[in-house]
Amino acid sequence: MSFKCRGCAGENVVPVVDLGAQPCADYFPPAETPGPDPRWPLELWLCRDCTLVQLGPVEPQLPEEPLAVESATSIAHAEKSVKEILAEYPELNGGVVFEFASHHGGSWLQHLYAAGCRLAGDGEQADLVVDVHGIVHEPAFGELLKLRADRLAPGGLLVMEFHHLLPLFIGNQFDTIRHGHWSYISLRALQRVAALHGLTVESVKQVEMFGGSLMVMLRHAAVAKPDPSVDVVLEDEDAAGLADEVQLGSLQEAAWHAAGVLHEELARHKAAGRTVLGYGAPSKAPVLLDLSKITTDLLPFTVDLAPGKHGRRIPGGCGVPIRPIDELRAAKPDVVLVLTWDIADEVISQLESAGGWGATYLVPLPEPHEVVG
């Protein structure tokens, strides 16, 4: 089977990672809903031309419900990012802005309004265009990048933040591969697809969000002045082999290995009489638990801050119910499996500051490892 690249529309696209048929990651059915849940192929394909890594030819049919609650880490990151951008580009203070909404929250608008900026009107180009973890939710990456380029005023700045393919690959973050995230972006791929729409990458920052993200500044090619930060990231990507289909394919074996180790670790705790409960019900959890073959036998329940997820369950074969945070505190498990591993520090601090009980925290990736609270 073949299809056209979601970035450059080329046909030189090949499969590199196959995680099997997986449930839709943001479909959290009511706990009493009988299975089996619907599944679709979850595969990564590589475009040999523009190097964009992307989901293969799949069209999940279930709509995503906005159930998640934005983390304190994400909220603080948005405020900090706006302050830094406006300090580095003072000409944007009071300018015209436009933001492409993200399923992950983290909107910059309130902070930009506080700096005197105003929202662009219908069809109006903006001095600052922002996309924070938004474009990965769009199946047609190239077309939507063009839409962002068209919104940008001459001389304006496009800021894009996205989960970076490099930490995903070298950190074995296989659970971030999910239906609804259509593209897994390297700087090289963004650079090449952006060039098709008259944009040039000017500078790059590496940020810690979601396990490792890039904040990329782009301008129209005629005015862009790339700085050394661009080459630094490109060199790191090339060294890791992010455009090499054989190298990328090694992620599949690494994923299955880590999943097996996690199953063994939870089975070991159960055999020793220790209780393990989960923290978090992120969109990452279905793939992680499904590949690890973890069910309620090893993980009786998990908890989440989002009230909309309470009374529901993780989809797929695991069937793990989602409950309020207070039930974790009341149960006082010996081990807490941190499913929201990208904000593990926030999770541990939250639980310990409210009166810890000496639990050990288990972080699942890149391989399961324990963190003392």
Coordinates of C-alpha atoms in Angstrom, one line a residue:
M1 CA 0.0 0.0 0.0
S2 CA 1.2 3.5 -0.7
F3 CA -0.1 7.0 -0.3
K4 CA 1.1 10.6 -0.7
C5 CA 3.3 12.3 1.9
R6 CA 1.3 14.4 4.3
G7 CA 4.1 17.1 4.0
C8 CA 5.4 17.4 0.5
A9 CA 2.7 15.3 -1.3
G10 CA 5.4 13.1 -2.8
E11 CA 4.9 9.3 -3.3
N12 CA 8.3 8.1 -2.1
V13 CA 6.9 7.1 1.4
V14 CA 7.7 3.8 3.1
P15 CA 6.6 2.2 6.4
V16 CA 9.2 2.1 9.2
V17 CA 7.5 1.3 12.5
D18 CA 4.4 -0.9 13.1
L19 CA 2.8 -0.9 16.5
G20 CA -0.1 -3.1 15.5
A21 CA -3.8 -2.3 15.6
Q22 CA -4.4 0.2 18.5
P23 CA -7.5 2.0 19.9
C24 CA -8.1 5.6 19.4
A25 CA -5.9 7.3 22.0
D26 CA -8.4 10.0 23.2
Y27 CA -11.4 7.7 23.3
F28 CA -12.1 7.0 27.0
P29 CA -15.3 5.0 27.1
P30 CA -17.5 4.8 30.2
A31 CA -16.0 2.1 32.5
E32 CA -19.1 -0.1 32.1
T33 CA -19.0 0.0 28.3
P34 CA -18.2 -3.5 27.1
G35 CA -15.3 -4.2 24.7
P36 CA -13.7 -4.8 22.5
D37 CA -13.0 -1.3 21.5
P38 CA -12.5 -0.4 17.8
R39 CA -8.9 -0.4 16.6
W40 CA -6.9 0.9 13.7
P41 CA -3.4 0.2 12.3
L42 CA -0.8 2.4 14.1
E43 CA 2.2 2.7 11.8
L44 CA 4.9 5.3 11.1
W45 CA 5.9 6.0 7.5
L46 CA 9.0 8.0 6.4
C47 CA 9.0 10.3 3.3
R48 CA 12.3 9.7 1.6
D49 CA 12.0 13.1 -0.1
C50 CA 11.2 15.6 2.7
T51 CA 12.0 13.2 5.6
L52 CA 8.7 13.8 7.4
V53 CA 7.7 10.9 9.7
Q54 CA 4.0 10.4 9.7
L55 CA 1.1 8.1 10.3
G56 CA 0.4 5.8 7.4
P57 CA -2.9 5.5 5.5
V58 CA -5.4 5.3 8.3
E59 CA -8.5 7.3 9.1
P60 CA -9.7 6.8 12.7
Q61 CA -13.4 7.4 12.9
L62 CA -14.0 8.3 16.6
P63 CA -14.1 12.0 17.5
E64 CA -11.7 13.2 20.3
E65 CA -13.5 14.5 23.4
P66 CA -11.9 17.4 25.2
L67 CA -11.6 15.7 28.6
A68 CA -8.0 16.6 29.6
V69 CA -7.0 19.2 32.2
E70 CA -4.0 21.4 31.3
S71 CA -1.0 20.7 33.6
A72 CA 0.6 23.4 35.7
T73 CA 3.8 22.7 33.8
S74 CA 2.0 23.6 30.5
I75 CA 0.4 26.8 31.9
A76 CA 3.7 28.1 33.3
H77 CA 5.4 27.3 30.0
A78 CA 3.0 29.4 28.0
E79 CA 3.5 32.5 30.2
K80 CA 7.3 32.0 30.2
S81 CA 7.4 31.5 26.5
V82 CA 5.5 34.7 25.7
K83 CA 7.7 36.8 28.0
E84 CA 10.8 35.4 26.3
I85 CA 9.6 35.9 22.8
L86 CA 8.5 39.5 23.4
A87 CA 11.8 40.3 25.1
E88 CA 13.8 38.8 22.2
Y89 CA 11.5 40.4 19.5
P90 CA 10.4 43.7 21.2
E91 CA 8.9 44.9 17.9
L92 CA 6.0 42.4 18.5
N93 CA 4.8 44.1 21.6
G94 CA 1.4 45.6 20.8
G95 CA 1.4 43.9 17.4
V96 CA -1.2 41.9 15.5
V97 CA -1.3 38.2 16.5
F98 CA -3.0 35.1 15.4
E99 CA -3.0 31.7 17.1
F100 CA -3.8 28.3 15.7
A101 CA -5.6 26.4 18.5
S102 CA -4.1 23.3 20.0
H103 CA -5.7 20.1 21.5
H104 CA -3.1 20.3 24.2
G105 CA -4.1 23.8 25.4
G106 CA -1.3 26.1 26.4
S107 CA -2.8 29.1 24.6
W108 CA -0.5 32.2 24.4
L109 CA -3.3 34.7 23.7
Q110 CA -4.1 35.9 27.2
H111 CA -0.4 36.7 27.8
L112 CA -0.1 38.4 24.4
Y113 CA -3.2 40.5 25.1
A114 CA -1.7 41.6 28.4
A115 CA 1.3 42.9 26.3
G116 CA -1.0 45.0 24.3
C117 CA -1.3 42.7 21.3
R118 CA -4.6 42.4 19.4
L119 CA -6.1 39.5 17.5
A120 CA -6.0 39.6 13.7
G121 CA -9.3 40.1 12.1
D122 CA -10.8 37.8 9.4
G123 CA -8.3 37.4 6.7
E124 CA -5.9 39.9 8.2
Q125 CA -2.2 38.9 8.3
A126 CA -0.4 38.9 11.6
D127 CA 2.9 40.1 12.9
L128 CA 3.1 37.1 15.1
V129 CA 1.5 33.7 14.2
V130 CA 1.6 31.0 16.9
D131 CA 1.2 27.3 16.7
V132 CA 1.9 25.5 19.9
H133 CA 1.4 21.7 19.5
G134 CA -1.4 22.3 17.0
I135 CA -0.3 21.2 13.6
V136 CA 0.4 17.6 14.5
H137 CA -3.4 17.2 14.9
E138 CA -3.9 18.0 11.2
P139 CA -3.7 15.1 8.7
A140 CA -2.5 17.4 5.8
F141 CA 0.7 18.8 7.4
G142 CA 1.9 20.6 4.2
E143 CA -1.4 22.2 3.4
L144 CA -1.8 23.5 7.0
L145 CA 1.8 24.8 7.1
K146 CA 0.9 26.8 4.0
L147 CA -2.2 28.2 5.8
R148 CA 0.2 29.4 8.6
A149 CA 2.5 31.0 6.0
D150 CA -0.4 32.8 4.4
R151 CA -1.5 34.2 7.8
L152 CA 2.0 35.7 8.3
A153 CA 2.5 39.4 7.4
P154 CA 5.6 40.3 5.4
G155 CA 8.5 40.5 8.0
G156 CA 6.4 38.7 10.6
L157 CA 7.4 35.8 12.8
L158 CA 5.8 32.4 12.9
V159 CA 6.5 30.5 16.1
M160 CA 5.9 26.7 16.1
E161 CA 6.3 24.4 19.0
F162 CA 5.9 20.6 18.6
H163 CA 7.1 17.4 20.2
H164 CA 10.5 16.7 18.6
L165 CA 11.1 13.4 16.8
L166 CA 14.7 13.3 18.2
P167 CA 13.8 12.7 21.9
L168 CA 10.9 10.5 20.8
F169 CA 13.4 8.3 19.0
I170 CA 16.4 8.3 21.3
G171 CA 14.2 8.3 24.4
N172 CA 12.0 5.4 23.2
Q173 CA 8.9 7.5 23.7
F174 CA 6.8 5.1 21.7
D175 CA 3.7 5.8 23.6
T176 CA 3.5 9.3 22.0
I177 CA 2.8 7.7 18.7
R178 CA -1.0 7.8 18.5
H179 CA -4.0 8.2 16.3
G180 CA -4.8 11.9 16.0
H181 CA -1.1 12.9 16.0
W182 CA -0.5 12.7 12.2
S183 CA 3.1 14.0 12.0
Y184 CA 6.3 13.3 14.1
I185 CA 8.4 16.3 13.2
S186 CA 12.1 16.7 12.8
L187 CA 13.6 20.1 12.2
R188 CA 14.9 18.8 8.8
A189 CA 11.4 17.8 7.7
L190 CA 10.0 21.1 8.8
Q191 CA 12.7 23.0 7.1
R192 CA 12.1 21.2 3.8
V193 CA 8.3 21.4 3.8
A194 CA 8.4 25.1 5.0
A195 CA 10.6 25.9 2.0
L196 CA 7.8 24.7 -0.3
H197 CA 5.7 27.5 1.1
G198 CA 8.3 30.3 1.1
L199 CA 9.3 30.0 4.7
T200 CA 12.8 29.6 6.2
V201 CA 13.7 28.4 9.7
E202 CA 15.5 31.3 11.5
S203 CA 16.2 29.9 14.9
V204 CA 15.4 27.0 17.3
K205 CA 15.1 26.4 21.0
Q206 CA 14.9 23.1 22.7
V207 CA 12.3 23.0 25.4
E208 CA 11.3 20.3 27.9
M209 CA 7.6 20.1 27.2
F210 CA 6.0 16.7 26.5
G211 CA 9.3 14.9 26.9
G212 CA 11.3 17.1 24.6
S213 CA 10.0 19.7 22.1
L214 CA 11.3 22.3 19.7
M215 CA 10.3 25.9 19.5
V216 CA 11.0 27.0 16.0
M217 CA 11.0 30.6 14.7
L218 CA 10.3 30.9 10.9
R219 CA 10.0 33.9 8.6
H220 CA 9.4 34.5 4.9
A221 CA 12.5 33.4 3.0
A222 CA 13.2 37.0 1.7
V223 CA 13.7 38.3 5.2
A224 CA 14.9 35.3 7.3
K225 CA 18.4 35.3 8.8
P226 CA 19.1 31.8 10.1
D227 CA 21.3 31.6 13.2
P228 CA 23.7 28.8 14.4
S229 CA 21.0 27.2 16.5
V230 CA 19.5 25.7 13.4
D231 CA 22.6 23.8 12.3
V232 CA 23.2 22.5 15.8
V233 CA 19.8 20.7 15.9
L234 CA 20.1 19.5 12.3
E235 CA 23.5 17.9 13.1
D236 CA 22.1 16.1 16.1
E237 CA 19.2 14.8 14.0
D238 CA 21.5 13.6 11.3
A239 CA 23.8 11.9 13.8
A240 CA 20.8 10.0 15.2
G241 CA 19.7 8.9 11.7
L242 CA 16.2 10.4 11.8
A243 CA 16.0 10.2 8.0
D244 CA 17.3 6.6 7.9
E245 CA 14.5 4.1 7.5
V246 CA 16.5 1.2 9.0
Q247 CA 17.6 3.3 12.0
L248 CA 14.0 4.6 12.6
G249 CA 12.8 1.0 12.3
S250 CA 14.8 0.1 15.4
L251 CA 12.2 2.0 17.4
Q252 CA 9.8 -0.9 16.9
E253 CA 12.0 -3.4 18.7
A254 CA 12.8 -0.9 21.4
A255 CA 9.1 -0.3 22.0
W256 CA 8.3 -4.0 22.4
H257 CA 11.3 -4.5 24.7
A258 CA 10.4 -1.7 27.0
A259 CA 6.7 -2.9 27.0
G260 CA 7.8 -6.4 28.0
V261 CA 10.1 -5.0 30.8
L262 CA 7.2 -3.0 32.2
H263 CA 4.9 -6.0 32.3
E264 CA 7.6 -8.0 34.1
E265 CA 8.2 -5.2 36.6
L266 CA 4.5 -4.9 37.6
A267 CA 4.3 -8.7 37.8
R268 CA 7.3 -8.7 40.1
H269 CA 5.7 -6.2 42.4
K270 CA 2.5 -8.2 42.5
A271 CA 4.3 -11.4 43.3
A272 CA 6.1 -9.7 46.2
G273 CA 2.7 -8.5 47.5
R274 CA 3.1 -4.9 46.6
T275 CA 0.2 -2.8 45.3
V276 CA 0.7 -0.8 42.1
L277 CA -1.7 1.9 41.0
G278 CA -1.4 4.5 38.2
Y279 CA -1.3 8.2 38.1
G280 CA -2.7 9.9 34.9
A281 CA -4.9 8.9 32.0
P282 CA -3.1 10.6 29.1
S283 CA -3.5 9.9 25.5
K284 CA -0.2 8.1 25.8
A285 CA -1.6 5.4 28.2
P286 CA -3.6 3.2 25.7
V287 CA -0.6 2.3 23.6
L288 CA 1.8 1.9 26.5
L289 CA -0.6 -0.4 28.5
D290 CA -1.7 -2.3 25.4
L291 CA 1.8 -3.1 24.2
S292 CA 2.7 -4.0 27.7
K293 CA -0.3 -6.3 28.1
I294 CA -1.2 -4.7 31.4
T295 CA -4.7 -5.3 32.6
T296 CA -6.5 -4.6 35.9
D297 CA -4.8 -7.7 37.3
L298 CA -1.6 -5.8 37.5
L299 CA -3.0 -2.2 37.6
P300 CA -6.4 -2.1 39.3
F301 CA -7.0 1.5 38.5
T302 CA -5.4 4.9 37.6
V303 CA -6.3 8.4 38.7
D304 CA -6.5 11.7 36.8
L305 CA -7.1 15.4 37.6
A306 CA -9.6 15.7 34.8
P307 CA -13.2 15.2 36.2
G308 CA -14.4 14.4 32.7
K309 CA -12.3 11.2 32.7
H310 CA -13.6 9.9 36.1
G311 CA -15.9 6.9 35.7
R312 CA -14.3 6.0 32.3
R313 CA -11.5 3.6 31.4
I314 CA -8.4 3.4 29.4
P315 CA -9.4 2.0 25.9
G316 CA -8.0 -1.2 24.4
G317 CA -7.4 -4.5 26.1
C318 CA -6.3 -3.2 29.5
G319 CA -9.7 -1.9 30.8
V320 CA -8.1 0.1 33.6
P321 CA -10.7 2.4 35.2
I322 CA -10.0 6.1 35.8
R323 CA -10.8 7.5 39.2
P324 CA -10.3 10.8 41.2
I325 CA -6.9 11.6 42.7
D326 CA -8.2 11.2 46.3
E327 CA -8.7 7.5 45.7
L328 CA -5.0 7.1 45.1
R329 CA -4.2 8.9 48.3
A330 CA -6.7 6.8 50.2
A331 CA -5.3 3.5 48.8
K332 CA -1.7 4.5 49.6
P333 CA -0.2 2.0 47.0
D334 CA 3.4 0.8 47.5
V335 CA 4.2 1.8 43.9
V336 CA 2.7 4.6 41.7
L337 CA 3.1 4.0 37.9
V338 CA 3.4 7.5 36.5
L339 CA 1.6 7.3 33.1
T340 CA 2.0 11.1 32.6
W341 CA 5.8 10.5 32.7
D342 CA 6.6 13.8 30.9
I343 CA 5.4 15.7 34.0
A344 CA 6.7 13.2 36.6
D345 CA 8.3 15.9 38.7
E346 CA 5.0 17.8 38.9
V347 CA 3.1 14.6 39.8
I348 CA 5.5 13.5 42.5
S349 CA 5.7 17.0 44.0
Q350 CA 1.9 17.2 44.0
L351 CA 1.4 13.9 45.8
E352 CA 4.3 14.4 48.3
S353 CA 3.3 18.0 49.2
A354 CA -0.2 16.8 50.1
G355 CA 1.3 14.2 52.6
G356 CA 3.2 11.4 51.0
W357 CA 3.1 7.8 52.3
G358 CA 6.5 6.6 51.3
A359 CA 5.5 5.3 47.8
T360 CA 8.0 4.5 45.1
Y361 CA 7.3 6.1 41.8
L362 CA 7.8 4.0 38.6
V363 CA 8.5 5.9 35.4
P364 CA 7.9 3.6 32.4
L365 CA 10.3 5.1 29.7
P366 CA 12.8 4.8 28.1
E367 CA 12.8 1.7 30.3
P368 CA 10.9 1.3 33.6
H369 CA 12.9 2.9 36.4
E370 CA 12.1 3.9 40.0
V371 CA 12.1 7.4 41.4
V372 CA 11.9 8.0 45.1
G373 CA 9.5 10.8 46.2

